[in-house]
Amino acid sequence: VKLTQELQLEDQVTFYGVQPNPNSIVSQCDCLCLPSTYEGFPNVVMEAMACGTPVIASNQAGGLQQLLGHRDRGILLPPTNAGSWLHEIQLLIGNADAAKTMTMNATDFVSQHHD
């Protein structure tokens, strides 16, 4: 919160705190960004995919290559290259057709692999 205030981003960032069911929030997002360099199995990525939210994630977090494929269900990037992240976020948000195709592929993938 302090950094958000220092950067004067209070009008652009919302902190929801702990949510018992975050899917309604995630489904309204333009994209989910997961820049972690380490994750166990990233459930948040599967949840975002199921909600139809495009995913941009670190290529170093565990298991994401299998989930996101090669740009067909999501985007993988080096976690420390902020310029690449900004570029991909802008492209994804600016290209509704690409985002829609990616989310359709992702939701199909999740529904096929759900128990």
Tab-separated table of N, CA and C in Angstrom:
chain	number	residue	atom	x	y	z
A	1	VAL	N	0.831	-1.186	0.000
A	1	VAL	CA	0.000	0.000	0.000
A	1	VAL	C	0.876	1.251	0.000
A	2	LYS	N	1.931	1.204	0.785
A	2	LYS	CA	2.823	2.367	0.886
A	2	LYS	C	3.448	2.706	-0.466
A	3	LEU	N	3.931	1.699	-1.180
A	3	LEU	CA	4.527	1.937	-2.496
A	3	LEU	C	3.493	2.485	-3.472
A	4	THR	N	2.283	1.976	-3.398
A	4	THR	CA	1.204	2.473	-4.256
A	4	THR	C	0.988	3.969	-4.013
A	5	GLN	N	1.035	4.372	-2.768
A	5	GLN	CA	0.879	5.787	-2.426
A	5	GLN	C	2.076	6.607	-2.906
A	6	GLU	N	3.286	6.070	-2.699
A	6	GLU	CA	4.499	6.772	-3.126
A	6	GLU	C	4.507	6.993	-4.639
A	7	LEU	N	3.993	6.026	-5.382
A	7	LEU	CA	3.957	6.120	-6.844
A	7	LEU	C	2.688	6.798	-7.353
A	8	GLN	N	1.849	7.233	-6.436
A	8	GLN	CA	0.592	7.910	-6.751
A	8	GLN	C	-0.299	7.073	-7.678
A	9	LEU	N	-0.449	5.816	-7.308
A	9	LEU	CA	-1.256	4.881	-8.104
A	9	LEU	C	-2.533	4.449	-7.380
A	10	GLU	N	-2.925	5.163	-6.335
A	10	GLU	CA	-4.093	4.763	-5.552
A	10	GLU	C	-5.351	4.617	-6.401
A	11	ASP	N	-5.492	5.430	-7.442
A	11	ASP	CA	-6.678	5.358	-8.296
A	11	ASP	C	-6.620	4.209	-9.305
A	12	GLN	N	-5.457	3.555	-9.419
A	12	GLN	CA	-5.289	2.514	-10.431
A	12	GLN	C	-5.082	1.123	-9.846
A	13	VAL	N	-4.892	1.023	-8.532
A	13	VAL	CA	-4.615	-0.252	-7.890
A	13	VAL	C	-5.637	-0.479	-6.780
A	14	THR	N	-6.180	-1.686	-6.737
A	14	THR	CA	-7.121	-2.053	-5.683
A	14	THR	C	-6.581	-3.268	-4.945
A	15	PHE	N	-6.553	-3.184	-3.639
A	15	PHE	CA	-6.178	-4.315	-2.801
A	15	PHE	C	-7.459	-4.877	-2.198
A	16	TYR	N	-7.804	-6.113	-2.562
A	16	TYR	CA	-9.041	-6.730	-2.103
A	16	TYR	C	-8.882	-7.503	-0.808
A	17	GLY	N	-7.645	-7.799	-0.419
A	17	GLY	CA	-7.455	-8.625	0.764
A	17	GLY	C	-7.826	-10.063	0.470
A	18	VAL	N	-7.949	-10.853	1.503
A	18	VAL	CA	-8.292	-12.269	1.346
A	18	VAL	C	-9.742	-12.389	0.872
A	19	GLN	N	-9.943	-13.172	-0.167
A	19	GLN	CA	-11.274	-13.379	-0.733
A	19	GLN	C	-11.597	-14.869	-0.708
A	20	PRO	N	-12.761	-15.244	-0.180
A	20	PRO	CA	-13.105	-16.671	-0.163
A	20	PRO	C	-13.313	-17.241	-1.564
A	21	ASN	N	-13.751	-16.422	-2.519
A	21	ASN	CA	-13.941	-16.864	-3.896
A	21	ASN	C	-13.527	-15.717	-4.826
A	22	PRO	N	-12.261	-15.689	-5.219
A	22	PRO	CA	-11.760	-14.568	-6.027
A	22	PRO	C	-12.136	-14.632	-7.509
A	23	ASN	N	-12.830	-15.692	-7.943
A	23	ASN	CA	-13.115	-15.855	-9.376
A	23	ASN	C	-13.888	-14.688	-9.968
A	24	SER	N	-14.810	-14.097	-9.209
A	24	SER	CA	-15.572	-12.970	-9.761
A	24	SER	C	-14.665	-11.766	-10.005
A	25	ILE	N	-13.624	-11.613	-9.223
A	25	ILE	CA	-12.675	-10.518	-9.420
A	25	ILE	C	-11.742	-10.848	-10.581
A	26	VAL	N	-11.193	-12.064	-10.573
A	26	VAL	CA	-10.246	-12.477	-11.616
A	26	VAL	C	-10.893	-12.428	-12.994
A	27	SER	N	-12.145	-12.809	-13.089
A	27	SER	CA	-12.816	-12.836	-14.395
A	27	SER	C	-13.015	-11.432	-14.979
A	28	GLN	N	-12.909	-10.403	-14.179
A	28	GLN	CA	-13.067	-9.038	-14.657
A	28	GLN	C	-11.735	-8.381	-15.031
A	29	CYS	N	-10.638	-9.063	-14.788
A	29	CYS	CA	-9.304	-8.497	-15.045
A	29	CYS	C	-8.947	-8.569	-16.527
A	30	ASP	N	-8.138	-7.618	-16.965
A	30	ASP	CA	-7.633	-7.643	-18.335
A	30	ASP	C	-6.655	-8.789	-18.532
A	31	CYS	N	-5.871	-9.081	-17.507
A	31	CYS	CA	-4.956	-10.217	-17.553
A	31	CYS	C	-4.445	-10.497	-16.149
A	32	LEU	N	-3.902	-11.693	-15.973
A	32	LEU	CA	-3.246	-12.073	-14.736
A	32	LEU	C	-1.757	-12.115	-15.014
A	33	CYS	N	-0.982	-11.413	-14.201
A	33	CYS	CA	0.474	-11.428	-14.335
A	33	CYS	C	1.066	-12.145	-13.133
A	34	LEU	N	1.890	-13.147	-13.397
A	34	LEU	CA	2.539	-13.915	-12.343
A	34	LEU	C	4.049	-13.919	-12.605
A	35	PRO	N	4.767	-12.917	-12.097
A	35	PRO	CA	6.200	-12.814	-12.378
A	35	PRO	C	7.094	-13.608	-11.433
A	36	SER	N	6.543	-14.517	-10.656
A	36	SER	CA	7.311	-15.293	-9.681
A	36	SER	C	8.444	-16.058	-10.353
A	37	THR	N	9.564	-16.137	-9.644
A	37	THR	CA	10.659	-16.963	-10.137
A	37	THR	C	10.555	-18.382	-9.600
A	38	TYR	N	9.711	-18.576	-8.592
A	38	TYR	CA	9.482	-19.924	-8.071
A	38	TYR	C	8.029	-20.034	-7.638
A	39	GLU	N	7.401	-21.117	-7.991
A	39	GLU	CA	6.042	-21.437	-7.559
A	39	GLU	C	5.974	-22.949	-7.414
A	40	GLY	N	5.152	-23.395	-6.512
A	40	GLY	CA	4.756	-24.793	-6.534
A	40	GLY	C	3.829	-24.897	-7.731
A	41	PHE	N	2.820	-25.685	-7.663
A	41	PHE	CA	1.859	-25.679	-8.762
A	41	PHE	C	1.036	-24.399	-8.642
A	42	PRO	N	1.068	-23.546	-9.655
A	42	PRO	CA	0.400	-22.239	-9.571
A	42	PRO	C	-1.105	-22.325	-9.829
A	43	ASN	N	-1.860	-22.635	-8.781
A	43	ASN	CA	-3.314	-22.758	-8.914
A	43	ASN	C	-3.945	-21.495	-9.471
A	44	VAL	N	-3.390	-20.336	-9.135
A	44	VAL	CA	-3.976	-19.079	-9.607
A	44	VAL	C	-3.994	-19.012	-11.135
A	45	VAL	N	-3.023	-19.632	-11.783
A	45	VAL	CA	-2.992	-19.641	-13.245
A	45	VAL	C	-4.152	-20.484	-13.787
A	46	MET	N	-4.359	-21.658	-13.215
A	46	MET	CA	-5.485	-22.500	-13.641
A	46	MET	C	-6.809	-21.791	-13.387
A	47	GLU	N	-6.927	-21.115	-12.259
A	47	GLU	CA	-8.154	-20.390	-11.939
A	47	GLU	C	-8.401	-19.266	-12.941
A	48	ALA	N	-7.348	-18.530	-13.281
A	48	ALA	CA	-7.494	-17.454	-14.267
A	48	ALA	C	-7.879	-18.026	-15.629
A	49	MET	N	-7.254	-19.124	-16.024
A	49	MET	CA	-7.585	-19.750	-17.295
A	49	MET	C	-9.048	-20.184	-17.314
A	50	ALA	N	-9.518	-20.762	-16.218
A	50	ALA	CA	-10.908	-21.208	-16.134
A	50	ALA	C	-11.883	-20.032	-16.169
A	51	CYS	N	-11.436	-18.880	-15.668
A	51	CYS	CA	-12.281	-17.674	-15.659
A	51	CYS	C	-12.266	-16.936	-16.992
A	52	GLY	N	-11.410	-17.368	-17.914
A	52	GLY	CA	-11.310	-16.669	-19.192
A	52	GLY	C	-10.464	-15.417	-19.122
A	53	THR	N	-9.518	-15.390	-18.189
A	53	THR	CA	-8.619	-14.244	-18.036
A	53	THR	C	-7.261	-14.601	-18.638
A	54	PRO	N	-6.765	-13.812	-19.585
A	54	PRO	CA	-5.459	-14.102	-20.176
A	54	PRO	C	-4.357	-14.093	-19.117
A	55	VAL	N	-3.348	-14.952	-19.318
A	55	VAL	CA	-2.268	-15.103	-18.344
A	55	VAL	C	-0.928	-14.767	-18.985
A	56	ILE	N	-0.161	-13.961	-18.267
A	56	ILE	CA	1.235	-13.703	-18.592
A	56	ILE	C	2.013	-14.123	-17.352
A	57	ALA	N	2.967	-15.038	-17.507
A	57	ALA	CA	3.652	-15.585	-16.343
A	57	ALA	C	5.147	-15.749	-16.605
A	58	SER	N	5.868	-15.936	-15.515
A	58	SER	CA	7.302	-16.166	-15.570
A	58	SER	C	7.608	-17.517	-16.181
A	59	ASN	N	8.617	-17.543	-17.025
A	59	ASN	CA	9.034	-18.814	-17.608
A	59	ASN	C	9.862	-19.637	-16.630
A	60	GLN	N	10.051	-19.119	-15.418
A	60	GLN	CA	10.802	-19.862	-14.404
A	60	GLN	C	9.917	-20.485	-13.339
A	61	ALA	N	8.638	-20.140	-13.316
A	61	ALA	CA	7.730	-20.735	-12.332
A	61	ALA	C	7.367	-22.149	-12.781
A	62	GLY	N	7.182	-23.042	-11.850
A	62	GLY	CA	6.998	-24.456	-12.143
A	62	GLY	C	5.751	-24.827	-12.918
A	63	GLY	N	5.921	-25.677	-13.937
A	63	GLY	CA	4.806	-26.279	-14.639
A	63	GLY	C	4.047	-25.409	-15.616
A	64	LEU	N	4.474	-24.191	-15.819
A	64	LEU	CA	3.681	-23.287	-16.645
A	64	LEU	C	3.805	-23.540	-18.141
A	65	GLN	N	4.917	-24.087	-18.583
A	65	GLN	CA	5.054	-24.392	-20.012
A	65	GLN	C	3.970	-25.374	-20.446
A	66	GLN	N	3.695	-26.371	-19.601
A	66	GLN	CA	2.672	-27.355	-19.931
A	66	GLN	C	1.276	-26.732	-19.904
A	67	LEU	N	1.036	-25.810	-18.983
A	67	LEU	CA	-0.278	-25.180	-18.880
A	67	LEU	C	-0.532	-24.171	-19.991
A	68	LEU	N	0.444	-23.312	-20.236
A	68	LEU	CA	0.225	-22.191	-21.144
A	68	LEU	C	0.632	-22.476	-22.580
A	69	GLY	N	1.412	-23.526	-22.786
A	69	GLY	CA	1.840	-23.831	-24.144
A	69	GLY	C	2.770	-22.744	-24.672
A	70	HIS	N	2.870	-22.657	-25.958
A	70	HIS	CA	3.730	-21.657	-26.590
A	70	HIS	C	2.853	-20.540	-27.157
A	71	ARG	N	2.394	-19.668	-26.274
A	71	ARG	CA	1.589	-18.498	-26.609
A	71	ARG	C	0.172	-18.828	-27.078
A	72	ASP	N	-0.205	-20.107	-27.052
A	72	ASP	CA	-1.572	-20.426	-27.484
A	72	ASP	C	-2.571	-20.317	-26.334
A	73	ARG	N	-2.138	-20.568	-25.085
A	73	ARG	CA	-3.032	-20.458	-23.931
A	73	ARG	C	-2.563	-19.407	-22.935
A	74	GLY	N	-1.403	-18.833	-23.178
A	74	GLY	CA	-0.835	-17.820	-22.295
A	74	GLY	C	0.543	-17.425	-22.775
A	75	ILE	N	1.150	-16.502	-22.062
A	75	ILE	CA	2.451	-15.955	-22.465
A	75	ILE	C	3.447	-16.183	-21.340
A	76	LEU	N	4.624	-16.696	-21.680
A	76	LEU	CA	5.703	-16.896	-20.724
A	76	LEU	C	6.840	-15.926	-21.026
A	77	LEU	N	7.357	-15.290	-19.973
A	77	LEU	CA	8.411	-14.294	-20.136
A	77	LEU	C	9.476	-14.450	-19.051
A	78	PRO	N	10.694	-13.969	-19.320
A	78	PRO	CA	11.692	-13.928	-18.248
A	78	PRO	C	11.187	-12.993	-17.139
A	79	PRO	N	11.301	-13.401	-15.884
A	79	PRO	CA	10.709	-12.607	-14.806
A	79	PRO	C	11.367	-11.257	-14.568
A	80	THR	N	12.587	-11.077	-14.990
A	80	THR	CA	13.301	-9.841	-14.656
A	80	THR	C	13.329	-8.810	-15.778
A	81	ASN	N	12.679	-9.079	-16.889
A	81	ASN	CA	12.700	-8.137	-18.011
A	81	ASN	C	11.407	-7.314	-18.013
A	82	ALA	N	11.398	-6.223	-17.259
A	82	ALA	CA	10.195	-5.401	-17.104
A	82	ALA	C	9.705	-4.855	-18.437
A	83	GLY	N	10.625	-4.526	-19.335
A	83	GLY	CA	10.238	-4.011	-20.646
A	83	GLY	C	9.422	-5.016	-21.438
A	84	SER	N	9.810	-6.276	-21.379
A	84	SER	CA	9.052	-7.335	-22.069
A	84	SER	C	7.663	-7.489	-21.468
A	85	TRP	N	7.578	-7.419	-20.158
A	85	TRP	CA	6.277	-7.533	-19.490
A	85	TRP	C	5.362	-6.401	-19.917
A	86	LEU	N	5.869	-5.188	-19.888
A	86	LEU	CA	5.059	-4.037	-20.279
A	86	LEU	C	4.605	-4.172	-21.726
A	87	HIS	N	5.512	-4.552	-22.601
A	87	HIS	CA	5.200	-4.715	-24.023
A	87	HIS	C	4.096	-5.758	-24.232
A	88	GLU	N	4.243	-6.924	-23.604
A	88	GLU	CA	3.260	-7.998	-23.783
A	88	GLU	C	1.900	-7.639	-23.176
A	89	ILE	N	1.906	-6.971	-22.035
A	89	ILE	CA	0.643	-6.538	-21.428
A	89	ILE	C	-0.070	-5.579	-22.365
A	90	GLN	N	0.659	-4.612	-22.905
A	90	GLN	CA	0.060	-3.645	-23.830
A	90	GLN	C	-0.458	-4.324	-25.090
A	91	LEU	N	0.303	-5.271	-25.645
A	91	LEU	CA	-0.158	-5.993	-26.831
A	91	LEU	C	-1.419	-6.796	-26.543
A	92	LEU	N	-1.419	-7.486	-25.418
A	92	LEU	CA	-2.559	-8.324	-25.063
A	92	LEU	C	-3.813	-7.486	-24.847
A	93	ILE	N	-3.689	-6.403	-24.112
A	93	ILE	CA	-4.840	-5.544	-23.844
A	93	ILE	C	-5.299	-4.835	-25.113
A	94	GLY	N	-4.356	-4.528	-25.989
A	94	GLY	CA	-4.690	-3.816	-27.218
A	94	GLY	C	-5.200	-4.690	-28.349
A	95	ASN	N	-5.122	-6.006	-28.194
A	95	ASN	CA	-5.533	-6.909	-29.259
A	95	ASN	C	-6.610	-7.859	-28.733
A	96	ALA	N	-7.843	-7.407	-28.789
A	96	ALA	CA	-8.963	-8.184	-28.243
A	96	ALA	C	-9.108	-9.537	-28.919
A	97	ASP	N	-8.839	-9.628	-30.212
A	97	ASP	CA	-8.967	-10.907	-30.919
A	97	ASP	C	-7.953	-11.928	-30.409
A	98	ALA	N	-6.709	-11.498	-30.230
A	98	ALA	CA	-5.671	-12.401	-29.719
A	98	ALA	C	-5.990	-12.828	-28.294
A	99	ALA	N	-6.444	-11.886	-27.465
A	99	ALA	CA	-6.799	-12.210	-26.085
A	99	ALA	C	-7.963	-13.197	-26.049
A	100	LYS	N	-8.948	-13.005	-26.919
A	100	LYS	CA	-10.112	-13.895	-26.950
A	100	LYS	C	-9.707	-15.299	-27.381
A	101	THR	N	-8.865	-15.397	-28.404
A	101	THR	CA	-8.394	-16.706	-28.861
A	101	THR	C	-7.619	-17.410	-27.753
A	102	MET	N	-6.746	-16.662	-27.080
A	102	MET	CA	-5.949	-17.237	-26.006
A	102	MET	C	-6.851	-17.736	-24.877
A	103	THR	N	-7.829	-16.951	-24.497
A	103	THR	CA	-8.699	-17.362	-23.391
A	103	THR	C	-9.602	-18.531	-23.792
A	104	MET	N	-10.052	-18.574	-25.033
A	104	MET	CA	-10.848	-19.722	-25.487
A	104	MET	C	-10.011	-20.993	-25.445
A	105	ASN	N	-8.765	-20.914	-25.923
A	105	ASN	CA	-7.863	-22.068	-25.866
A	105	ASN	C	-7.625	-22.496	-24.425
A	106	ALA	N	-7.459	-21.514	-23.545
A	106	ALA	CA	-7.178	-21.806	-22.139
A	106	ALA	C	-8.373	-22.445	-21.453
A	107	THR	N	-9.559	-21.901	-21.654
A	107	THR	CA	-10.738	-22.487	-21.000
A	107	THR	C	-11.025	-23.883	-21.543
A	108	ASP	N	-10.810	-24.106	-22.832
A	108	ASP	CA	-10.958	-25.451	-23.397
A	108	ASP	C	-9.966	-26.424	-22.757
A	109	PHE	N	-8.722	-25.976	-22.610
A	109	PHE	CA	-7.672	-26.799	-21.998
A	109	PHE	C	-8.051	-27.181	-20.574
A	110	VAL	N	-8.494	-26.205	-19.799
A	110	VAL	CA	-8.864	-26.463	-18.405
A	110	VAL	C	-10.043	-27.423	-18.340
A	111	SER	N	-11.041	-27.218	-19.175
A	111	SER	CA	-12.212	-28.097	-19.114
A	111	SER	C	-11.865	-29.530	-19.544
A	112	GLN	N	-10.915	-29.703	-20.437
A	112	GLN	CA	-10.498	-31.042	-20.865
A	112	GLN	C	-9.658	-31.757	-19.796
A	113	HIS	N	-8.974	-30.965	-18.954
A	113	HIS	CA	-8.069	-31.560	-17.967
A	113	HIS	C	-8.615	-31.481	-16.549
A	114	HIS	N	-9.860	-31.103	-16.412
A	114	HIS	CA	-10.462	-31.020	-15.084
A	114	HIS	C	-11.048	-32.373	-14.713
A	115	ASP	N	-10.803	-32.776	-13.476
A	115	ASP	CA	-11.324	-34.093	-13.025
A	115	ASP	C	-12.815	-34.077	-12.898
